[in-house]
Amino acid sequence: MPEIVFEGVEKRYGAVRVLQPLDLTLADGEFTVLVGPSGCGKSTTLRILAGLETLSAGEIYFNGRPISRLDPKDRDIAMVFQDYALYPHMNIAKNMSFALRLQRRPKAEINAKVRQVASMLNIAHLLDRKPGELSGGQRQRVAMGRALVRDAGTFLFDEPLSNLDAKLRAKMRTELAEMRDRIDKNMVYVTHDQVEAMTLGDRIVVMDGGVIQQQGTPKELFEKPVNQFVAGFIGSPTMNFLKGELIEDHGRLFVAGDGYRLALGDGARQRIAATNAREVVVGIRPSSFSSRADAGSAIDLKVVVAEYLGASTVLATRCGSSDVLVELSSEELPRVGDRVSYAVKSEAIFVFDAKSGKTL
Amino acid sequence: MQAANSHRLTPYLFLAPAGLVLAVALLYPIGYMVYASFLDWNPSQKINEAAFVGLRNYANLLVDPAFRESLWVTIKFASVVVSLEMLLGVGLALLLDRKLRGMTLLRTLFILPMMIAPIVVGLMWRYMYHPTVGTFNRALKGLGLPPVEWLSDSNWALVSIIIADIWQWTPFIFILALAALQSLPKSAMEAARIDGATGWQQILHIKLPLMMPVLIVTCLLRLIDAFKVLEVVLVLTNGGPGLSTEILSLRIARTASEFRELGKAAAMSNYLLLFLMVLTLAMFFYSKATERRAARLRAEAEGAH
Ligand SMILES: Nc1ncnc2c1ncn2[C@@H]1O[C@H](COP(=O)(O)OP(=O)(O)OP(=O)(O)O)[C@@H](O)[C@H]1O
Ligand SMILES: [Mg+2]
C-alpha cells in the first residue's frame, strides 16, 4: 500500500514518444482510474508501473523509494492483463493459485482463498477447466480472479471488464466498488469507459496522446474540466460543442453563433476578460437544458430524433447547422419536427478557447 | 445411371496413377521385405528358390546373442544420445532466447553441424579421434595427460560415437526448441513475472510445460532417427572393437552382405520397423488424445456459457 509517485516518466519506442514526461501521485489506498481513448498510453503507463516495460526517462517512487530498476516480482503488485495472459497449460484453479503456490503458502489457505474469489466471480464451476476451454468473458473473470487472490499492495487492472456483457459488467463494477471500500490497497484501473471511471475512481486521470490532460475526483472533472477534450470525454451523453464568438453588449458578455446567443455569468466574464480570446467553443451538457423558460438564457432548437430511454429521453436536435443533444425527463416531450426553446443556466455554459481548447 | 457412376469414378481414375506409384514405391519393398523375412535365403539364390521357414528367423533372432547385444547397444546409444541432445539443445535454446546483438549469427553457426553430410562428419571425427595425430589426443598430450584410445578401446568407442552424434544433432533440437520458445505467448510469461516467478520458476512452470508438445515430437523424431543411425558409426568404428558399437542397422547390413543371410536381415529390419512403428503410433495417439480432450472440454464450455 505504498504511495506511488511518477516523476517525469517518459516512454519512447525508437523515435516515437508514446508517453510525454508524466507526473502523477497516487495516494496510499486510492483507487485511481486512467481513462483515455485507444492508443493514448494507458496500458503503457500501467506496464511501466508493473515493471514489464522499462522507462526511457524519469523515475517511479514507492513511498519515496525509487523502483524503476526493480523486477516486477519485487514490486508487490498484482495485475489483470488486457489480453488475460492466462497460463494455457494450467487449469483455472492452478492459474489462480500460481502466485500463492510460488510463495509456498499452506494448501488449505490457498484452496480456501481460490474458492472464495472464484465464487465471488462466478467461476467456481470452471476451476478444473483449462483457459482454452473457456469463453472470453469467463477468461476475463479468471484473469481478474488470479489478481484478486493475491495479497499484493498494489493492484493494476487493464480494462478488466471490457469483454463482459452489460449485465455482468454492471455486477462486477459493483463488486469492485465494494472491494475498493473494503480493502485498503492501491488500485490503478485502466478503462476507456467513462462510466466505469466515474463510478469506481476516487481519482480519475484523463490521458490523451501520452499526456495527462487532467486529474481529479469525478466531480471535479465533471464540473470543472480544464479543456475541451476532458469536457467531451467525461459525461454521458457527451457534451455539446458549438462554435461561437464573444460579444460585449451593454456591459454584459454574450457568446453567439449560428442560431443562438447566450448570456454568460459574471464569473465567466471576469475570467474571460483576462484573456483576449474571441473565437471560442461553447460547451453545454445535454442534461443542462431545461424546458422552463425562466431558468436561464434561451436557445432555439429543432427536434430531429427522439431516443426514448425510459425515464429520460435524449433528443437529437439542430441549432443552426450544428447537432445538439438534449436530455429531458420523458414527461415533457416535444414531437419530432417541433421547434422548441430551452433555457440554459449561465453556470452550465462552458467556454473554451477555439485555438488551444483550454477552458476560459 | 451408368453416366452418373462413371462420373463418380472419374476422380479415382485420375488418382490411379499416383496411387499406383505409391503402392509400388512404398508397399512393394515393404511387402518384399516381410516376405523375405520368412525365407531362408542367401544372395546367390533367386527369391523363389529360397526355402520358406515361417517365423524361424524371428524366433532365432530372439535367442541370438549377437542380435541381442546389437539391440542393447542400439538402445543404449539412442537413449543416451537423445537424452543428452534434448538436455543440451533445450538448455541452449533457453539460454540463447534473448535479444542480443550477434545472436542471429550465433544461431546460424549453431545449426551448421546439422547441414554436413553424415559421412563427412564421420571422416572428420575419425581424424580428430586419431590416436596419435588426432586433435583430442594432441590436446591431451599438450595438457600432460595420457592419450585415450578413442576408437579402439571397447569402453571408449561407444562414448566416441555418442559424442560425434551429439555434436551433429544437438542443433536440430536447438532450433526446434528455440522456435517453440519464441512462439510461446509473451503475455503468459509477463503474468508469471508479475506473479513472482524467478527465472528458473518461469522455465520450470511456464516455458517447459508450454514447449512440451513440440519437445515430445522432437524427441520422438530424434529417437526414430537415432535407432537408424549408420553412416557415422560405419566410418568411425565399423561396429568394433568387437561388437561394442555394432548398432542394429550396421548388424543388418553385415548380416545381409557379410553373412549372406537375407531372410534374417529382413527379419531384423522388421523388428526395427515394428519398434519404430510402435513409437510413432504412440506419438500419434498421444497428440490425437490431447486434441480430442481439448475439443470435448471446449464444447462443454460453450454449452455452459
Ligand atoms: N512495442 C511498441 N512499439 C512501438 N509503439 C508501441 C509499442 N507498444 C505500444 N506502442 C504505441 O504506444 C501507444 C500507446 O499504447 P498503449 O497500449 O499504452 O495504448 P492504450 O491507451 O492502452 O490503448 P487501448 O485502449 O487500445 O488499450 C500506441 O500509440 C501504440 O501504438
Ligand atoms: Mg491498452
XYZ file of C-alpha atoms and ligand atoms in Angstrom:
697
model
C 0.000 0.000 0.000
C 2.662 2.455 -0.945
C 2.239 5.995 -2.081
C 3.221 5.899 -5.724
C 4.840 8.884 -7.385
C 5.624 9.203 -11.080
C 8.258 11.820 -11.702
C 8.861 12.905 -15.276
C 8.201 9.377 -16.528
C 8.700 9.128 -20.245
C 8.484 6.296 -22.754
C 9.932 6.230 -26.231
C 9.872 3.452 -28.778
C 12.745 4.452 -31.034
C 11.902 7.937 -32.140
C 8.244 7.679 -31.178
C 7.401 9.198 -27.837
C 4.312 7.431 -26.532
C 4.418 8.981 -23.065
C 5.349 12.597 -22.645
C 7.080 13.389 -19.337
C 4.429 12.405 -16.851
C 3.987 13.489 -13.227
C 1.439 11.705 -11.122
C 0.898 10.945 -7.463
C -1.261 8.021 -6.373
C -2.048 8.387 -2.702
C -1.979 5.408 -0.351
C -5.146 3.347 -0.581
C -6.534 5.273 -3.500
C -8.485 3.900 -6.439
C -7.079 5.669 -9.464
C -8.635 5.317 -12.876
C -6.720 6.037 -16.058
C -9.077 6.879 -18.892
C -8.489 7.993 -22.417
C -9.104 6.987 -25.998
C -7.444 3.952 -27.557
C -3.706 4.306 -28.033
C -3.246 7.159 -25.589
C -0.730 5.260 -23.457
C -2.839 3.845 -20.634
C -1.534 0.306 -20.903
C 1.995 1.598 -21.351
C 1.743 3.593 -18.127
C 0.444 0.551 -16.302
C 3.110 -1.739 -17.723
C 5.842 0.681 -16.729
C 4.421 0.755 -13.229
C 4.375 -3.054 -13.201
C 7.953 -3.279 -14.427
C 7.117 -5.069 -17.680
C 8.303 -2.102 -19.686
C 11.365 -0.011 -18.943
C 11.004 3.746 -18.774
C 13.053 5.969 -21.045
C 13.427 8.801 -18.537
C 12.169 9.788 -15.110
C 11.598 7.658 -12.039
C 8.823 5.980 -10.093
C 8.852 6.037 -6.293
C 7.032 3.720 -3.901
C 6.968 5.522 -0.562
C 9.943 7.587 -1.632
C 11.963 4.546 -2.775
C 12.933 4.533 -6.470
C 11.719 1.288 -8.017
C 12.162 1.655 -11.754
C 15.005 -0.869 -11.760
C 13.232 -3.481 -9.677
C 11.923 -6.688 -11.158
C 8.117 -6.985 -11.330
C 8.219 -9.626 -8.605
C 9.903 -7.223 -6.203
C 7.268 -4.527 -6.597
C 4.494 -6.284 -4.696
C 1.896 -5.877 -7.415
C -0.880 -7.949 -8.909
C -2.119 -7.255 -12.403
C -5.034 -8.065 -14.668
C -3.927 -8.020 -18.287
C -5.928 -6.572 -21.120
C -5.461 -9.819 -23.066
C -5.948 -12.024 -19.950
C -2.478 -13.641 -20.178
C -3.655 -16.862 -18.544
C -1.343 -19.863 -18.361
C -2.701 -22.095 -21.137
C -1.418 -25.344 -19.650
C -2.815 -24.899 -16.143
C -6.411 -25.331 -15.143
C -8.279 -22.401 -13.670
C -7.589 -23.320 -10.055
C -3.867 -23.638 -10.832
C -3.901 -20.378 -12.753
C -5.420 -18.545 -9.848
C -3.201 -20.116 -7.223
C 0.106 -19.833 -9.107
C 1.444 -16.857 -7.161
C 0.382 -18.308 -3.824
C 1.966 -21.659 -4.663
C 5.218 -19.913 -5.543
C 5.058 -18.277 -2.123
C 4.643 -21.740 -0.598
C 1.522 -20.840 1.329
C -0.273 -23.683 3.113
C -2.504 -25.754 0.813
C -5.623 -25.229 2.880
C -5.209 -21.488 2.809
C -4.659 -21.477 -0.956
C -7.723 -23.611 -1.606
C -9.916 -21.509 0.627
C -8.766 -18.298 -0.990
C -9.262 -19.614 -4.518
C -12.740 -20.921 -3.704
C -13.755 -17.651 -2.139
C -12.618 -15.483 -5.046
C -13.953 -17.951 -7.619
C -17.407 -17.903 -6.134
C -17.363 -14.128 -5.971
C -16.554 -14.062 -9.685
C -18.998 -16.825 -10.557
C -16.332 -19.140 -11.914
C -16.324 -21.760 -9.170
C -17.757 -24.355 -11.568
C -14.891 -23.809 -14.006
C -11.960 -24.495 -11.684
C -10.971 -27.753 -13.423
C -11.054 -26.330 -16.925
C -8.134 -25.056 -18.953
C -8.229 -21.462 -20.230
C -8.620 -22.640 -23.832
C -11.885 -24.221 -22.811
C -13.496 -21.000 -21.607
C -15.356 -18.187 -23.311
C -13.836 -14.708 -23.488
C -15.872 -13.328 -20.618
C -15.055 -16.347 -18.445
C -11.371 -15.927 -19.180
C -11.536 -12.302 -18.235
C -13.049 -13.203 -14.885
C -10.324 -15.775 -14.306
C -7.697 -13.126 -15.064
C -9.401 -10.924 -12.517
C -9.522 -13.774 -10.018
C -5.839 -14.541 -10.434
C -5.031 -10.993 -9.340
C -7.600 -10.838 -6.560
C -6.402 -13.966 -4.735
C -3.087 -12.247 -4.258
C -2.369 -10.200 -1.218
C -0.412 -7.556 -3.114
C -0.019 -3.946 -2.051
C -0.951 -2.566 -5.449
C -3.481 -3.907 -7.920
C -3.285 -2.984 -11.574
C -6.279 -3.574 -13.815
C -6.040 -3.150 -17.578
C -9.593 -2.949 -18.902
C -10.705 -5.936 -16.852
C -14.378 -5.712 -17.780
C -14.144 -4.921 -21.477
C -15.301 -8.353 -22.647
C -18.245 -8.874 -20.347
C -21.865 -8.409 -21.311
C -23.647 -5.331 -19.957
C -25.314 -7.088 -17.055
C -22.203 -8.892 -15.869
C -20.190 -5.742 -16.270
C -22.556 -3.785 -14.049
C -22.406 -6.548 -11.454
C -18.619 -6.689 -11.495
C -18.467 -2.916 -11.292
C -20.482 -3.051 -8.107
C -18.274 -5.829 -6.729
C -15.210 -3.775 -7.462
C -16.694 -0.656 -5.908
C -17.477 -2.686 -2.786
C -13.997 -4.135 -2.732
C -12.498 -0.701 -3.106
C -14.215 0.392 0.088
C -13.464 -2.835 1.941
C -9.781 -3.324 1.326
C -7.101 -0.779 1.828
C -4.984 -1.227 -1.279
C -3.756 0.915 -4.084
C -5.669 0.188 -7.219
C -4.858 1.526 -10.619
C -7.551 0.840 -13.141
C -7.381 1.417 -16.866
C -10.529 1.789 -18.902
C -11.859 3.698 -21.859
C -15.363 3.527 -20.454
C -16.051 6.776 -18.656
C -18.998 5.302 -16.737
C -16.614 2.808 -15.123
C -14.202 5.639 -14.478
C -16.822 7.806 -12.821
C -18.339 5.074 -10.649
C -15.099 3.482 -9.484
C -12.473 6.167 -9.275
C -11.507 8.084 -6.181
C -9.428 9.935 -8.645
C -9.569 9.967 -12.413
C -6.639 10.676 -14.668
C -7.650 11.614 -18.187
C -4.982 10.967 -20.803
C -4.713 11.783 -24.460
C -1.764 11.373 -26.778
C 0.553 10.314 -23.974
C -0.202 13.439 -21.957
C -2.210 13.757 -18.761
C -4.984 16.184 -19.589
C -6.436 16.471 -16.119
C -6.655 14.569 -12.872
C -9.091 14.925 -10.017
C -12.192 13.489 -8.416
C -15.050 12.515 -10.717
C -16.930 15.588 -9.514
C -14.060 17.916 -10.286
C -13.664 16.518 -13.757
C -17.358 16.739 -14.459
C -17.834 20.228 -13.111
C -14.508 21.857 -13.876
C -12.929 20.293 -16.944
C -9.737 22.154 -17.806
C -10.160 21.763 -21.531
C -12.485 20.741 -24.278
C -11.040 17.227 -24.508
C -11.786 16.405 -20.881
C -15.200 18.044 -21.085
C -16.041 15.933 -24.106
C -14.659 12.729 -22.599
C -16.344 12.829 -19.210
C -20.113 12.668 -19.009
C -22.688 10.697 -20.940
C -24.245 11.608 -23.320
C -21.263 13.716 -24.337
C -21.192 17.470 -24.064
C -22.447 19.527 -26.997
C -19.929 21.831 -28.628
C -20.957 24.866 -30.689
C -18.643 27.278 -32.471
C -19.160 30.854 -31.313
C -17.861 34.321 -30.746
C -17.685 36.508 -27.635
C -19.679 39.724 -27.790
C -19.823 42.594 -25.288
C -23.201 44.281 -25.269
C -24.261 46.976 -22.799
C -21.669 45.802 -20.304
C -22.845 42.176 -20.493
C -20.943 39.324 -22.106
C -22.631 37.085 -24.631
C -21.498 34.205 -26.680
C -23.196 33.909 -30.032
C -23.000 31.678 -33.052
C -25.038 30.072 -35.786
C -28.609 30.153 -34.456
C -28.019 31.040 -30.780
C -26.993 33.818 -28.422
C -26.364 33.010 -24.760
C -25.638 35.319 -21.825
C -22.640 34.466 -19.643
C -22.470 34.977 -15.895
C -20.276 37.487 -14.094
C -17.765 34.857 -13.006
C -17.179 33.846 -16.580
C -16.956 37.448 -17.607
C -14.141 38.176 -15.207
C -12.208 35.085 -16.203
C -12.606 35.776 -19.885
C -11.698 39.434 -19.521
C -8.221 38.306 -18.519
C -7.711 36.684 -21.917
C -8.194 38.242 -25.283
C -9.904 35.322 -26.910
C -12.608 35.997 -29.457
C -13.131 32.736 -31.251
C -14.500 30.229 -28.772
C -16.289 26.909 -28.487
C -19.328 26.720 -26.255
C -19.952 23.539 -24.305
C -23.341 22.580 -22.881
C -24.095 19.223 -21.306
C -27.243 17.510 -22.634
C -28.632 17.440 -19.100
C -28.241 21.224 -18.673
C -31.247 22.121 -20.791
C -34.487 22.992 -19.093
C -37.922 23.441 -20.587
C -38.735 26.181 -18.036
C -38.156 29.459 -19.829
C -37.137 31.367 -16.715
C -34.186 29.076 -15.906
C -31.603 30.990 -17.972
C -30.962 32.296 -21.440
C -32.896 30.570 -24.189
C -31.725 28.600 -27.171
C -33.924 27.614 -30.103
C -33.709 24.061 -31.377
C -35.375 21.889 -33.983
C -36.066 18.320 -32.890
C -34.735 15.727 -35.340
C -34.837 12.412 -33.471
C -36.050 11.366 -30.049
C -34.377 8.398 -28.347
C -36.604 7.094 -25.624
C -34.527 5.576 -22.786
C -37.276 5.041 -20.214
C -37.186 7.670 -17.503
C -35.320 10.074 -19.732
C -35.272 10.770 -23.419
C -32.386 12.037 -25.482
C -33.389 14.435 -28.233
C -31.137 14.917 -31.198
C -31.785 18.485 -32.276
C -30.342 21.083 -34.605
C -29.167 24.513 -33.716
C -28.306 26.310 -36.934
C -26.049 23.810 -38.670
C -24.801 22.027 -35.536
C -26.200 18.953 -33.814
C -27.211 19.315 -30.195
C -28.195 16.515 -27.822
C -30.769 17.327 -25.153
C -31.623 15.037 -22.261
C -35.064 15.555 -20.738
C -37.357 13.656 -18.465
C -39.733 11.656 -20.629
C -42.835 13.506 -19.398
C -42.207 16.761 -21.210
C -41.504 15.551 -24.688
C -41.868 17.596 -27.852
C -42.621 15.851 -31.122
C -40.139 15.240 -33.882
C -40.032 18.249 -36.198
C -41.114 20.705 -33.472
C -39.215 23.904 -32.909
C -38.549 24.248 -29.214
C -36.890 26.780 -26.954
C -34.933 25.585 -23.928
C -33.225 27.553 -21.222
C -29.626 27.076 -20.114
C -28.299 28.471 -16.844
C -25.274 30.659 -17.300
C -23.293 28.490 -14.804
C -23.862 25.473 -17.037
C -22.244 27.088 -20.045
C -18.600 26.158 -20.634
C -16.493 28.335 -22.871
C -13.326 27.003 -24.460
C -10.668 28.820 -26.417
C -11.188 27.675 -30.011
C -7.440 27.519 -30.653
C -5.954 25.923 -27.534
C -9.094 24.141 -26.339
C -8.486 25.447 -22.808
C -11.436 26.296 -20.598
C -11.952 30.023 -20.254
C -27.336 -44.238 -64.320
C -24.175 -45.503 -65.869
C -23.154 -41.985 -66.733
C -23.565 -40.975 -63.077
C -21.442 -43.901 -61.986
C -18.687 -43.114 -64.379
C -18.784 -39.503 -63.160
C -18.288 -40.638 -59.632
C -15.369 -42.799 -60.687
C -13.638 -40.063 -62.638
C -11.633 -38.636 -59.725
C -10.339 -42.101 -58.858
C -9.329 -42.604 -62.415
C -7.166 -39.521 -62.233
C -5.799 -40.584 -58.863
C -4.981 -44.078 -60.044
C -1.505 -43.416 -61.482
C -0.379 -41.644 -58.313
C -1.868 -44.420 -56.210
C -0.108 -46.991 -58.300
C 3.257 -45.271 -57.948
C 2.732 -45.033 -54.198
C 1.797 -48.680 -53.926
C 4.768 -49.791 -55.944
C 7.242 -47.454 -54.333
C 6.103 -47.919 -50.762
C 4.206 -51.128 -50.298
C 6.137 -53.339 -52.676
C 9.509 -53.077 -50.900
C 7.877 -53.493 -47.507
C 5.874 -56.450 -48.699
C 9.003 -57.876 -50.275
C 10.893 -57.447 -47.029
C 8.150 -59.032 -44.965
C 8.001 -61.964 -47.345
C 11.787 -62.299 -47.381
C 11.850 -62.447 -43.599
C 10.003 -65.786 -43.782
C 12.653 -67.302 -46.034
C 15.998 -68.943 -45.582
C 17.547 -67.053 -48.411
C 21.100 -66.320 -49.470
C 22.040 -63.827 -52.174
C 23.149 -66.469 -54.694
C 19.583 -67.825 -54.840
C 16.642 -66.369 -56.669
C 13.883 -65.469 -54.266
C 11.614 -68.279 -55.487
C 14.350 -70.851 -54.858
C 14.635 -69.882 -51.185
C 13.098 -72.206 -48.608
C 10.098 -70.975 -46.687
C 10.845 -71.227 -42.956
C 7.922 -69.374 -41.389
C 8.761 -67.474 -38.245
C 12.042 -69.284 -37.647
C 14.153 -66.236 -38.465
C 12.268 -64.199 -35.872
C 12.473 -66.922 -33.245
C 16.184 -67.467 -33.871
C 16.876 -63.764 -33.547
C 15.299 -63.632 -30.123
C 17.900 -66.028 -28.774
C 20.809 -64.828 -30.942
C 23.311 -63.242 -28.532
C 24.884 -61.101 -31.268
C 21.492 -59.645 -32.222
C 20.605 -59.054 -28.597
C 23.935 -57.399 -27.990
C 23.404 -55.226 -31.027
C 19.890 -54.305 -29.916
C 21.197 -53.446 -26.487
C 23.960 -51.248 -27.941
C 21.402 -49.501 -30.121
C 19.058 -48.843 -27.217
C 21.962 -47.589 -25.102
C 23.182 -45.380 -27.911
C 19.768 -43.975 -28.793
C 18.635 -43.265 -25.265
C 21.910 -41.660 -24.157
C 22.247 -39.640 -27.327
C 18.664 -38.417 -27.350
C 18.550 -37.506 -23.670
C 21.832 -35.611 -23.822
C 20.846 -33.879 -27.047
C 17.478 -32.875 -25.597
C 19.155 -31.556 -22.474
C 21.789 -29.600 -24.391
C 19.522 -28.422 -27.190
C 16.736 -27.199 -24.923
C 19.233 -25.723 -22.476
C 20.971 -23.796 -25.249
C 17.652 -22.597 -26.613
C 16.624 -21.315 -23.179
C 19.997 -19.619 -22.864
C 20.003 -18.011 -26.294
C 16.365 -16.955 -26.423
C 17.063 -13.282 -25.942
C 17.557 -10.214 -27.987
C 21.285 -9.568 -28.049
C 23.383 -8.298 -30.876
C 25.104 -11.055 -32.841
C 22.574 -13.649 -31.704
C 21.359 -14.313 -35.233
C 24.892 -15.104 -36.367
C 25.461 -17.311 -33.353
C 22.263 -19.233 -34.048
C 23.293 -19.765 -37.652
C 26.668 -21.092 -36.561
C 24.965 -23.443 -34.150
C 22.997 -25.212 -36.830
C 25.947 -25.739 -39.172
C 26.813 -29.285 -37.987
C 23.374 -30.443 -38.997
C 23.998 -29.447 -42.572
C 27.121 -31.569 -43.037
C 26.684 -34.962 -44.678
C 26.953 -37.767 -42.075
C 29.779 -39.489 -43.950
C 31.801 -36.297 -43.801
C 31.015 -35.933 -40.122
C 32.295 -39.452 -39.620
C 35.537 -38.759 -41.500
C 36.038 -35.509 -39.626
C 35.641 -37.128 -36.266
C 37.762 -40.099 -37.229
C 40.562 -37.697 -37.902
C 40.007 -35.877 -34.615
C 39.908 -39.204 -32.736
C 43.119 -40.443 -34.377
C 45.308 -41.985 -31.648
C 48.476 -40.011 -32.498
C 47.748 -37.105 -34.825
C 44.110 -36.577 -33.760
C 43.060 -33.266 -32.265
C 41.937 -34.739 -28.967
C 44.987 -36.775 -28.144
C 47.299 -33.940 -29.137
C 45.343 -31.686 -26.823
C 45.556 -34.262 -24.028
C 49.269 -34.604 -24.619
C 49.665 -30.854 -24.503
C 47.976 -30.875 -21.116
C 50.334 -33.604 -19.976
C 47.576 -36.233 -19.833
C 47.818 -39.788 -21.163
C 46.222 -40.346 -24.590
C 42.865 -42.090 -24.913
C 42.167 -44.938 -27.317
C 39.045 -43.230 -28.624
C 38.008 -45.743 -31.212
C 39.972 -48.870 -30.411
C 39.105 -49.208 -26.721
C 35.799 -51.014 -26.378
C 34.770 -48.832 -23.435
C 35.580 -45.586 -25.243
C 34.308 -46.432 -28.712
C 30.615 -46.081 -27.828
C 31.347 -42.866 -25.959
C 33.168 -41.558 -29.015
C 30.319 -42.191 -31.425
C 27.899 -40.735 -28.889
C 29.946 -37.533 -28.744
C 30.025 -37.257 -32.536
C 26.272 -37.802 -32.777
C 25.580 -35.219 -30.105
C 27.766 -32.758 -31.955
C 25.819 -33.303 -35.135
C 22.273 -33.475 -33.868
C 22.017 -31.131 -30.886
C 21.450 -28.217 -33.303
C 18.332 -29.930 -34.624
C 16.783 -29.924 -31.187
C 18.158 -26.462 -30.536
C 16.396 -24.844 -33.475
C 13.106 -26.624 -32.852
C 13.211 -25.725 -29.161
C 14.098 -22.145 -29.990
C 11.216 -21.892 -32.438
C 8.868 -23.325 -29.811
C 10.200 -20.888 -27.248
C 9.739 -17.893 -29.474
C 6.177 -18.778 -30.290
C 5.144 -19.013 -26.646
C 2.588 -16.409 -25.575
C 4.600 -13.436 -24.317
C 1.867 -12.278 -22.018
C 1.806 -15.538 -20.060
C 5.490 -15.009 -19.306
C 4.771 -11.465 -18.183
C 1.993 -12.698 -15.955
C 4.417 -15.159 -14.388
C 6.877 -12.373 -13.677
C 4.126 -10.379 -12.001
C 3.076 -13.464 -10.052
C 6.576 -13.520 -8.610
C 8.252 -16.313 -10.571
C 12.040 -16.234 -10.729
C 13.838 -17.058 -13.971
C 14.096 -20.720 -13.006
C 10.494 -20.902 -11.928
C 9.395 -19.374 -15.224
C 11.326 -22.051 -17.100
C 10.078 -24.848 -14.887
C 6.425 -23.863 -14.538
C 5.675 -21.948 -17.713
C 8.178 -22.358 -20.527
C 8.913 -26.083 -20.397
C 5.296 -27.184 -19.959
C 4.221 -24.954 -22.823
C 7.015 -26.264 -25.055
C 6.216 -29.860 -24.154
C 4.137 -30.794 -27.221
C 6.923 -29.659 -29.539
C 9.573 -31.275 -27.374
C 7.783 -34.616 -27.365
C 7.538 -34.682 -31.142
C 11.159 -33.565 -31.471
C 12.253 -36.249 -29.073
C 10.407 -38.959 -30.979
C 11.778 -37.805 -34.308
C 15.293 -37.908 -32.894
C 14.675 -41.277 -31.274
C 13.494 -42.799 -34.528
C 16.495 -41.341 -36.278
C 18.920 -42.487 -33.602
C 17.693 -46.065 -33.951
C 18.574 -45.999 -37.611
C 21.966 -44.299 -37.348
C 24.527 -45.861 -39.665
C 26.994 -43.719 -41.577
C 28.883 -42.077 -38.731
C 29.336 -45.386 -36.910
C 30.283 -47.128 -40.120
C 33.050 -44.630 -40.790
C 34.235 -44.268 -37.203
C 34.331 -47.843 -35.854
C 32.526 -50.101 -38.289
C 30.898 -51.659 -35.239
C 34.087 -52.507 -33.414
C 36.027 -53.098 -31.400
C 34.302 -56.455 -31.004
C 30.582 -55.791 -31.037
C 30.893 -52.767 -28.785
C 29.473 -50.271 -31.270
C 27.620 -52.586 -33.596
C 24.299 -50.797 -33.735
C 21.324 -52.509 -35.316
C 21.474 -51.037 -38.798
C 25.111 -51.999 -39.047
C 24.301 -55.528 -37.911
C 21.551 -55.724 -40.522
C 23.925 -54.584 -43.256
C 26.539 -57.116 -42.183
C 24.012 -59.937 -41.880
C 22.933 -59.307 -45.441
C 26.283 -58.709 -47.128
C 28.834 -60.496 -44.956
C 26.890 -63.440 -43.515
C 24.711 -63.656 -46.629
C 21.520 -64.335 -44.637
C 18.975 -62.158 -46.376
C 15.977 -63.643 -44.564
C 17.485 -62.997 -41.194
C 18.445 -59.460 -42.169
C 14.892 -58.816 -43.321
C 13.522 -60.151 -40.038
C 15.837 -57.818 -38.143
C 14.699 -54.898 -40.237
C 11.149 -55.843 -39.446
C 11.835 -55.895 -35.736
C 13.272 -52.394 -36.077
C 10.362 -51.274 -38.223
C 7.903 -52.687 -35.712
C 9.621 -50.943 -32.856
C 9.680 -47.586 -34.637
C 6.074 -48.017 -35.663
C 5.069 -48.525 -32.050
C 6.927 -45.327 -31.189
C 5.265 -43.393 -33.988
C 1.833 -44.711 -33.169
C 2.343 -43.788 -29.546
C 3.155 -40.266 -30.663
C 0.171 -40.174 -32.988
C -2.284 -41.396 -30.378
C -0.853 -39.066 -27.787
C -1.494 -35.998 -29.934
C -4.909 -37.296 -31.030
C -5.931 -37.905 -27.438
C -4.903 -34.454 -26.233
C -6.646 -32.871 -29.214
C -9.818 -34.754 -28.553
C -9.787 -33.888 -24.871
C -9.358 -30.186 -25.658
C -12.177 -30.256 -28.209
C -14.540 -32.021 -25.826
C -13.912 -29.607 -22.979
C -14.244 -26.620 -25.269
C -17.609 -27.883 -26.455
C -18.702 -28.299 -22.848
C -17.519 -24.786 -22.060
C -19.536 -23.354 -24.894
C -22.590 -25.242 -23.727
C -22.195 -23.970 -20.169
C -21.609 -20.350 -21.026
N 6.243 -2.067 -28.706
C 5.810 -0.892 -29.211
N 6.488 -0.275 -30.212
C 6.059 0.895 -30.722
N 4.962 1.551 -30.325
C 4.232 0.992 -29.342
C 4.607 -0.260 -28.735
N 3.696 -0.569 -27.792
C 2.793 0.437 -27.829
N 3.107 1.363 -28.742
C 2.361 2.597 -29.035
O 2.181 3.285 -27.823
C 0.923 3.925 -27.813
C 0.227 3.633 -26.506
O -0.115 2.290 -26.445
P -0.968 1.684 -25.255
O -1.013 0.206 -25.426
O -0.439 2.199 -23.979
O -2.407 2.288 -25.553
P -3.725 2.166 -24.666
O -4.023 3.514 -24.155
O -3.610 1.075 -23.686
O -4.792 1.795 -25.782
P -6.025 0.738 -25.713
O -7.148 1.443 -25.049
O -6.307 0.491 -27.158
O -5.547 -0.470 -24.990
C 0.167 3.458 -29.023
O 0.127 4.521 -29.953
C 0.975 2.314 -29.545
O 0.947 2.287 -30.954
Mg -4.415 -0.844 -23.502
